[in-house]
XYZ file of C-alpha atoms in Angstrom:
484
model
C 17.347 -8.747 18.543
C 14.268 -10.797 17.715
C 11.693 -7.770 17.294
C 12.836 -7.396 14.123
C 11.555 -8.641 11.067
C 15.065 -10.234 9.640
C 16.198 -12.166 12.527
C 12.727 -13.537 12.986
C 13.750 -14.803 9.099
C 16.849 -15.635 9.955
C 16.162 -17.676 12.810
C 13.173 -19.552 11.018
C 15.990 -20.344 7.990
C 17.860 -22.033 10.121
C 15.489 -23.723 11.906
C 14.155 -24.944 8.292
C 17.616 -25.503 6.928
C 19.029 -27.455 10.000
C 15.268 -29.755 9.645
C 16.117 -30.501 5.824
C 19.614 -31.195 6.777
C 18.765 -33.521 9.413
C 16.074 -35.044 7.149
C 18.851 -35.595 4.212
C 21.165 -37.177 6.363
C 18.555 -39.430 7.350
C 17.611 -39.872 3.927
C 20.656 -40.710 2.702
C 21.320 -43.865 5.299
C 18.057 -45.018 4.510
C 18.615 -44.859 1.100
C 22.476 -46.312 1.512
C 21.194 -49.018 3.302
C 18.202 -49.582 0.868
C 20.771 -49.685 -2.627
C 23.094 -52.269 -0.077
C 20.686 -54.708 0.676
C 19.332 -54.129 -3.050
C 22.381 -54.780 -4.621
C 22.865 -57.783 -2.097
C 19.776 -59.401 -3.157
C 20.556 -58.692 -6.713
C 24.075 -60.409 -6.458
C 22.544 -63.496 -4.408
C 18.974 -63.801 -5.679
C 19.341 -67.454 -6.958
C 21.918 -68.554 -3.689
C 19.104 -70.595 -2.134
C 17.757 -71.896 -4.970
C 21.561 -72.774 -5.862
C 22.189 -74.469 -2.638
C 18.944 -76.681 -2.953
C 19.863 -78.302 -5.644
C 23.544 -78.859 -4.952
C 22.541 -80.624 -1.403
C 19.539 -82.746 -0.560
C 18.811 -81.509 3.202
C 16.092 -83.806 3.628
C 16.512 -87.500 3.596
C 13.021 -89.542 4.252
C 11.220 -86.694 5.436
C 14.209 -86.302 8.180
C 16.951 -83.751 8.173
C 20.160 -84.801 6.500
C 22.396 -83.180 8.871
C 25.794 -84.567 7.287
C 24.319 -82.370 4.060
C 23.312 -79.401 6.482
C 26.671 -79.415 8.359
C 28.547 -78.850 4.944
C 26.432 -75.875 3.681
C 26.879 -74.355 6.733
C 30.895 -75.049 7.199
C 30.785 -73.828 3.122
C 29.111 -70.724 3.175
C 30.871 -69.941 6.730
C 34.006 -70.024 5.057
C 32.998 -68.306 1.247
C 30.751 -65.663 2.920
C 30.168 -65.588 7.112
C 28.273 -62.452 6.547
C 25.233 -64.563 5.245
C 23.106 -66.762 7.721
C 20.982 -70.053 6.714
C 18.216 -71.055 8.288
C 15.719 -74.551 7.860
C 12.280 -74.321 7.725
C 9.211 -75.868 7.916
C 6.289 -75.823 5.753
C 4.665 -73.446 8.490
C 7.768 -71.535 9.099
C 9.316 -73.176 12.316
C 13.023 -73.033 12.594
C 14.144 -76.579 12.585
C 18.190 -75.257 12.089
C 20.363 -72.422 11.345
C 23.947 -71.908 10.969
C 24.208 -68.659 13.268
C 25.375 -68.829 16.544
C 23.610 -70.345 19.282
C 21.843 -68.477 22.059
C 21.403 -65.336 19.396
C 18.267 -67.316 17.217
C 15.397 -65.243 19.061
C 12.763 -66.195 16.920
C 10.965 -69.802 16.399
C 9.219 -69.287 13.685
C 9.043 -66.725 10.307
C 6.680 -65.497 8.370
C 6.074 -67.415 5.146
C 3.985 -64.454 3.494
C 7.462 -62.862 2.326
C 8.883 -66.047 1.146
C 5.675 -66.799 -0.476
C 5.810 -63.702 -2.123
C 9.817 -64.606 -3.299
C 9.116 -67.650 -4.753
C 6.518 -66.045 -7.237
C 8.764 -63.712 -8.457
C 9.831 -59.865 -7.359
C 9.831 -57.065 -10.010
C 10.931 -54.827 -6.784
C 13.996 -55.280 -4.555
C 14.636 -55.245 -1.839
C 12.176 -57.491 -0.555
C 12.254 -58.017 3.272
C 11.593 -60.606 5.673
C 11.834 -61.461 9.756
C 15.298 -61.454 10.932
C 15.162 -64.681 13.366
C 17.814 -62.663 15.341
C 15.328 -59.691 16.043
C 11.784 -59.837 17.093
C 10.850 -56.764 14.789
C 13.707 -55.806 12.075
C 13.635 -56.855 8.256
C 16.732 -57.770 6.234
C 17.055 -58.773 2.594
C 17.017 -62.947 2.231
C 17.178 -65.440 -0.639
C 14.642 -68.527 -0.450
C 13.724 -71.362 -1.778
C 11.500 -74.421 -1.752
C 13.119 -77.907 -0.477
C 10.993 -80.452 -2.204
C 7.560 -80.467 -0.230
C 9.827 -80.708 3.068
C 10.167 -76.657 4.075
C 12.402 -73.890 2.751
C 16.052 -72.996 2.899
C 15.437 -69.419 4.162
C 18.757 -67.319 3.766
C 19.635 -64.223 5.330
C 21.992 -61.729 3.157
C 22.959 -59.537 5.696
C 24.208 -61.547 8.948
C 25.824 -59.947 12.258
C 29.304 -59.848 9.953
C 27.293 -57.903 8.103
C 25.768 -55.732 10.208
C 29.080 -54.918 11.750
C 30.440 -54.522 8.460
C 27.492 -51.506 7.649
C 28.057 -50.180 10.894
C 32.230 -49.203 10.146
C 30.792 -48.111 6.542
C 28.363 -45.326 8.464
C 31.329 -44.534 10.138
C 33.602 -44.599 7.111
C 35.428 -41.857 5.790
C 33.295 -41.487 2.598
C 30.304 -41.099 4.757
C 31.640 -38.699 6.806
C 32.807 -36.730 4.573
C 29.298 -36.763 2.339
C 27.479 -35.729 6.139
C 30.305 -32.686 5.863
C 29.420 -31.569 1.920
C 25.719 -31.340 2.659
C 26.367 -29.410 6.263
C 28.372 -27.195 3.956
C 26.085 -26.967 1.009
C 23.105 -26.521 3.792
C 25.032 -23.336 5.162
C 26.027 -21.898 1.459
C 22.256 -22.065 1.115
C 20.827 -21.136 4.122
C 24.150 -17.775 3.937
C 22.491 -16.923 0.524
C 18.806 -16.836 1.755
C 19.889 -14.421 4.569
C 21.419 -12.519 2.052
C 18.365 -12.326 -0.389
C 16.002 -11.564 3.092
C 18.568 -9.174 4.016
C 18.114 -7.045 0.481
C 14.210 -8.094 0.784
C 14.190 -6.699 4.499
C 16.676 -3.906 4.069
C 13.899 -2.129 1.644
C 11.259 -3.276 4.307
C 13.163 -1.440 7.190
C 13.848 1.921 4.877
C 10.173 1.658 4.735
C 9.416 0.882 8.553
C 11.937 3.951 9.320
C 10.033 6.309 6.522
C 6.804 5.622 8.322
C 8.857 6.242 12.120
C 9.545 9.449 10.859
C 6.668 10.407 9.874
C 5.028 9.433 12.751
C 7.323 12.039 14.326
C 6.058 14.839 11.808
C 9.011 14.434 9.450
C 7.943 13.823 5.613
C 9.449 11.094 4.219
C 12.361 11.648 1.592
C 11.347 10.815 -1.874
C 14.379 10.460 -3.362
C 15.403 6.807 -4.003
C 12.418 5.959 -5.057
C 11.486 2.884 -7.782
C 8.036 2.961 -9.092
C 8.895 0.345 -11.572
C 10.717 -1.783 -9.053
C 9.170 -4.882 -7.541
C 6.227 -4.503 -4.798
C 7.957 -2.775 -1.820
C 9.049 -0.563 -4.133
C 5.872 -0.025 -5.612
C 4.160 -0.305 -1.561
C 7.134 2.399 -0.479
C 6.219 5.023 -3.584
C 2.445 4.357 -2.619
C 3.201 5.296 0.834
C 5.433 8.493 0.345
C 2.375 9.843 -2.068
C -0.115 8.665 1.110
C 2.434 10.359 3.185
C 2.756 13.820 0.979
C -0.943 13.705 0.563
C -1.626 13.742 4.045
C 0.671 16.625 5.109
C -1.073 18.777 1.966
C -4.200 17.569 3.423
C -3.576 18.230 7.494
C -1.881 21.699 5.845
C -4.885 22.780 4.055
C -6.994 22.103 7.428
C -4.254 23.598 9.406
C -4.801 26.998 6.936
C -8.276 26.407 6.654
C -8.565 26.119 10.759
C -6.949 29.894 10.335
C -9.570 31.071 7.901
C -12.159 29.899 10.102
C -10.797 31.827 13.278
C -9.743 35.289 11.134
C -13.396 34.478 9.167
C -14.937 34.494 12.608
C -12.975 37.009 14.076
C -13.916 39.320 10.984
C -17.753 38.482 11.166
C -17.354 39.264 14.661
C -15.766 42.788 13.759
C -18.167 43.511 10.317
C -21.393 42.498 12.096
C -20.809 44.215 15.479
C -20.108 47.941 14.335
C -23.008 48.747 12.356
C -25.137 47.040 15.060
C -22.947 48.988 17.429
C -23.181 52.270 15.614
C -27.347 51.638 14.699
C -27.923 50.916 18.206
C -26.404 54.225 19.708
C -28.213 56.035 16.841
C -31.303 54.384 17.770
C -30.567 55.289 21.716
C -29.817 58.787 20.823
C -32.994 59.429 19.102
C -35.178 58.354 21.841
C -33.091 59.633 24.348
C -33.354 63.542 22.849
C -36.242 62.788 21.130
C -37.913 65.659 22.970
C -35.187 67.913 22.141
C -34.501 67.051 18.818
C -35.866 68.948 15.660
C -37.447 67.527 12.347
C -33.909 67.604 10.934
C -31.846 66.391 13.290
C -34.137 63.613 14.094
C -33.899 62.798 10.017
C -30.348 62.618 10.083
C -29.457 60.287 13.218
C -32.536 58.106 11.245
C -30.815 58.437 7.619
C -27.623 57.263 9.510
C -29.129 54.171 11.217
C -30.381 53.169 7.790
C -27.161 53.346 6.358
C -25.460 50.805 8.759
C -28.899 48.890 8.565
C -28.224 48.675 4.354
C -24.007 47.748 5.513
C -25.111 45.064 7.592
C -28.232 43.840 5.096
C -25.183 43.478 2.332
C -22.831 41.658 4.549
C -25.183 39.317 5.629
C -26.386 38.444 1.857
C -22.619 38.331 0.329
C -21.860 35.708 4.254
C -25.282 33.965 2.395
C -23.880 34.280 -0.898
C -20.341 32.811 -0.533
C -21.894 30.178 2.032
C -23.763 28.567 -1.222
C -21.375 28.674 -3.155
C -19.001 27.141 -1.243
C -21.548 24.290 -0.305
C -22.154 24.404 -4.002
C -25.974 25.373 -3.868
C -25.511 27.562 -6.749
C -24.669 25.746 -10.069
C -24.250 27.658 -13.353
C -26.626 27.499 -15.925
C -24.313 27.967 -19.034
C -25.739 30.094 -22.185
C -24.182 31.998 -24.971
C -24.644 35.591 -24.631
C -23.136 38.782 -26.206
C -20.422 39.671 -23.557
C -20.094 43.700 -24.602
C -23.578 44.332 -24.463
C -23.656 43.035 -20.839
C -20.950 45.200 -19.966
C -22.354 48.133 -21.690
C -25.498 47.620 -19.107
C -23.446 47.640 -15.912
C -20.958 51.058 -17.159
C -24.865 52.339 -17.458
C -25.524 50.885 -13.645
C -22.214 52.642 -12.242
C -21.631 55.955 -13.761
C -23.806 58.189 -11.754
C -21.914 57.160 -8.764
C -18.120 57.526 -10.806
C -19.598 60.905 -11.725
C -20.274 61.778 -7.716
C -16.503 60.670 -7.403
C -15.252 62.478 -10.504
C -13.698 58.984 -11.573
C -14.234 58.067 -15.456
C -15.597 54.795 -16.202
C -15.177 53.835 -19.774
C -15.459 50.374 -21.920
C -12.307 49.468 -24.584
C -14.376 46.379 -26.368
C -12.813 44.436 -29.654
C -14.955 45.004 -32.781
C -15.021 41.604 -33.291
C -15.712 39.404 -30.288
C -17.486 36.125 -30.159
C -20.469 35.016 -27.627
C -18.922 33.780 -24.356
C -20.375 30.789 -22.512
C -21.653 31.054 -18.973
C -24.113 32.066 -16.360
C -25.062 35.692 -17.261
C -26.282 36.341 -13.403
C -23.423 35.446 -12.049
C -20.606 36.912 -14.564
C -22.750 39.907 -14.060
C -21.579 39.536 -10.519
C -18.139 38.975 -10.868
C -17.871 42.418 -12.841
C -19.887 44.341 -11.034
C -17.630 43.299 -7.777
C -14.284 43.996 -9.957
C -16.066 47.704 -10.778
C -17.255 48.475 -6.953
C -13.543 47.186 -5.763
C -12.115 49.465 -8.203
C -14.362 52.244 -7.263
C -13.422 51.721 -3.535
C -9.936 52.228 -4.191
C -9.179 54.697 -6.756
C -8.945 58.221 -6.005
C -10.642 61.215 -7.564
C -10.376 62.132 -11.415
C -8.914 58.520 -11.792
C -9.952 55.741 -14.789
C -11.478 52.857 -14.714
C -11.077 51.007 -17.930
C -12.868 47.731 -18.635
C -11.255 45.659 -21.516
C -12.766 43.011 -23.798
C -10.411 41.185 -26.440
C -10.362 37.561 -27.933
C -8.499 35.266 -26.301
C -7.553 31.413 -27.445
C -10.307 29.881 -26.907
C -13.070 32.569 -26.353
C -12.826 36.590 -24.725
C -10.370 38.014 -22.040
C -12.109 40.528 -19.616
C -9.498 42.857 -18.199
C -10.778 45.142 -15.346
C -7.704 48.013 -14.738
C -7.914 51.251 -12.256
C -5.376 53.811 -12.107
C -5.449 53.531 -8.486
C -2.806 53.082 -5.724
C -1.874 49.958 -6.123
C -1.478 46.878 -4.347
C 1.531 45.868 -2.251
C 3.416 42.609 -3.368
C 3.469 40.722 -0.230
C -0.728 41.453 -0.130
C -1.157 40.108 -3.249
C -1.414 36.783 -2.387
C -4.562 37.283 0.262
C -6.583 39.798 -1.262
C -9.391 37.312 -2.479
C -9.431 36.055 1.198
C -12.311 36.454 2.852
C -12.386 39.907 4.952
C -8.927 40.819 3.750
C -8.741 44.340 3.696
C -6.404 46.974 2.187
C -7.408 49.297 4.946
C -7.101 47.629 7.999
C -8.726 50.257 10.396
C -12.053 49.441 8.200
C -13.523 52.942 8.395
C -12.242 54.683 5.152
C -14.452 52.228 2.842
C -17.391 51.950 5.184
C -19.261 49.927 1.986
C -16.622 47.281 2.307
C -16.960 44.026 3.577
C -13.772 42.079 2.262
C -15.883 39.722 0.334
C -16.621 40.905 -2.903
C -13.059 39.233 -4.690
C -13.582 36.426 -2.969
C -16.872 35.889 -4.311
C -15.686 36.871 -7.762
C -13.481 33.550 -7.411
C -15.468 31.357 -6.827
C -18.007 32.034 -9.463
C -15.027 31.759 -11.778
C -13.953 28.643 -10.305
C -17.368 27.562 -11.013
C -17.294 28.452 -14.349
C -13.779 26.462 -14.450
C -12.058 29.558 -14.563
C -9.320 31.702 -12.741
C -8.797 35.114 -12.045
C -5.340 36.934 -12.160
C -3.894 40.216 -10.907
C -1.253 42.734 -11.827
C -0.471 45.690 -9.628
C 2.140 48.360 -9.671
C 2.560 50.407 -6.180
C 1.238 53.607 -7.420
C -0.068 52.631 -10.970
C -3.280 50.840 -10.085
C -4.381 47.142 -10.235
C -5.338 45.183 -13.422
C -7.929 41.936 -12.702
C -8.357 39.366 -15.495
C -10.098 36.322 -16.489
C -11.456 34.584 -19.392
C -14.290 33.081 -20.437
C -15.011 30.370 -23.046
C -16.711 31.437 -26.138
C -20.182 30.168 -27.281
C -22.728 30.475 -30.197
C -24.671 32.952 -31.541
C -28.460 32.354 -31.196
């Protein structure tokens, strides 16, 4: 019960509340018996002074007690809750009209009466009880000639009693019972406020439970204009979601790395594989072999030796620019006449294919911005791709026409086609149409890959469009420039 954040409240409340209570009640004697005596001083400020000058109490430097006996039978029977005491002019008790045996004091201290006779602007002023060594009540005072002092105390033990039945009175009981109740109102509405305050606290306590568990938080209730758990809840549901894309993307990039080394594995061992036997088989028959034969196991070793030179430089290749070695160098260039160079690069080998390679360019196209190397790249991957898979006396068609803000480059085949469900991996690394990997021995799954991340580069994308059957359309744009 007391692990949890609102009871820990709840309990500190009314710990607080029960303090202030206690403190008020307090208070509120105090200040009860403060306004009493003040008012009692108020009402009898000029008693002694009164009381002097109706009775001489001193006769010939002696006490007059005739004079003293009267005062003390009067005021016993206007007032008995007030006491009178005679003093000295160094503040011994020479009489005193309370009961004998009860007088504990001798002597009081003149600084307070001193203090009287000058004048208060502040009541209740306080001096020695003669009945207690160490309690204060309110008095009235005043001089008797050059003899001593009439020293009068307001509240006597009639008095005292009288207080004590007023603490216990009705009224005061019932004032101790309002402020219990008001207390509890106030401390019930606090524990209501924490429990709102808390309640959005433990949503958020539970959200980050589940979590921990693997189960991303809902995001449906939530204020990002509310106060600050709401704002600290939305914060951490977009932590939360940010983290699952994140440990997703490692998760799928974790995958990559095992197919990407599972396909390097693959690429890199069977042309080594296949040179290697070629290799052995020359020197083991190399006594039995002829000029030709010997030429042809050699012509075949270097054609695994060129496979495995190319997959190595495109591993290089996409390693930089995934580490982002390679940075564009933007320029404006004439986009037809660079395609017009690479048709020139791959028609001999479209002819020895019987596939026609031919250009469909806009009569009107601006420069494009970007690296010529490496858009030179991208197209001459999109070309050997679309080489690879399109069959004889097929078309290749490469397309320039303006776009919004510069020239679209469309590269289309007319060859089989691409299945839907492979669409969405065919620029991953070592992805394959053919998955036995002998038909397109030139392959090494790279190429589209490496045509997206120049593009990326170039803060571009590429697109496809395939029809099973129809061929495969790739597309991209790049910005337009300025003529130099």
């Amino acid at each position: 019960m007391f692990h949890t954040l609102y009871a820990r409240v709840a309990i500190v409340l009314a710990i607080i509340f029960t303090l202030i209570g206690i403190f008020f009640v307090q208070l509120m004697g105090v200040s009860s018996e403060r306004h009493q005596q003040e008012v009692t001083q108020r009402l009898n400020y000029d008693l002694a002074e009164h009381i002097v000058a109706e009775k001489l109490l001193f006769k010939n430097q002696q006490i007059d007690n005739q004079a003293l006996s009267d005062i003390f039978h009067m005021m016993m029977v206007i007032n008995p809750a007030i006491e009178l005491y005679l003093l000295d002019t160094t503040g011994q008790i020479l009489a005193y009209s309370a009961d004998p045996g009860k007088v504990k004091r001798s002597s009081i201290d003149l600084a307070p009466v001193q203090q009287w006779l000058k004048g208060v602007d502040h009541l209740p002023l306080l001096g020695d009880d003669p009945r207690d060594d160490h309690r204060k009540k309110a008095f009235s005072a005043a001089p008797i000639g050059k003899d001593g002092y009439l020293y009068i105390i307001l509240g006597g033990e009639d008095y005292d009693s009288a207080a004590q039945a007023l603490a216990g009175s009705y009224i005061m009981s019932a004032s101790a019972w309002l402020l219990a109740g008001v207390i509890a109102l106030a401390l019930c509405a606090g524990l209501i406020v924490f429990g709102l305050l808390t309640g959005k606290l433990q949503r958020l306590a539970g959200a980050m439970t589940r979590f921990r568990a693997g189960e991303l938080p809902d995001a449906d209730e939530l204020k990002p204009d509310g106060d600050e758990i709401d704002r600290l809840t939305t914060t951490f549901h977009d932590m939360a979601r940010q983290i699952r894309e994140q440990m997703n993307k490692l998760a799928y990039t974790d995958q990559l790395r095992r197919e990407l080394m599972a396909n390097v594995s693959h690429d890199l061992r069977t042309p080594l594989a296949t040179l290697q036997g070629y290799i052995e088989t020359v020197l083991i028959k190399d006594e039995v072999l002829d000029a030709g034969g010997r030429r042809e196991y050699l012509e075949t070793a270097i054609r695994h030796c060129q496979r495995l030179n190319k997959l190595v430089s495109e591993l290089l290749e996409l390693a930089r620019l995934d580490a982002s070695e390679v940075q564009p160098t933007p320029e404006s260039f004439s986009l037809p006449e660079l395609v017009q160079d690479i048709l020139q690069k791959y028609q001999l080998k479209a002819r020895e294919k019987n596939i026609r390679i031919e250009a469909e360019l806009h009569p009107h196209l601006p420069f494009v911005r970007a690296d010529i190397a490496l858009i030179e790249r991208v197209l001459e991957n999109l070309i050997e791709n679309a080489l690879r898979y399109t069959p004889a006396s097929g078309v290749i068609m490469l397309e320039l026409a303006p776009a919004d803000r510069g020239v679209s480059v469309r590269v289309r085949d007319s060859g089989c086609g691409i299945a839907p469900e492979e669409l969405p991996r065919i620029f991953d690394r070592f992805y394959q149409l053919d998955k036995s990997r002998n038909s397109n021995p030139g392959s090494s799954g790279l190429g589209l890959a490496i045509a997206k991340r120049i593009l990326e580069l170039h803060g571009s994308g590429i697109a496809v469009d395939s029809a099973m059957g129809h061929g495969t359309t790739f597309s991209f744009d790049l910005p337009a420039g300025y003529a130099s």
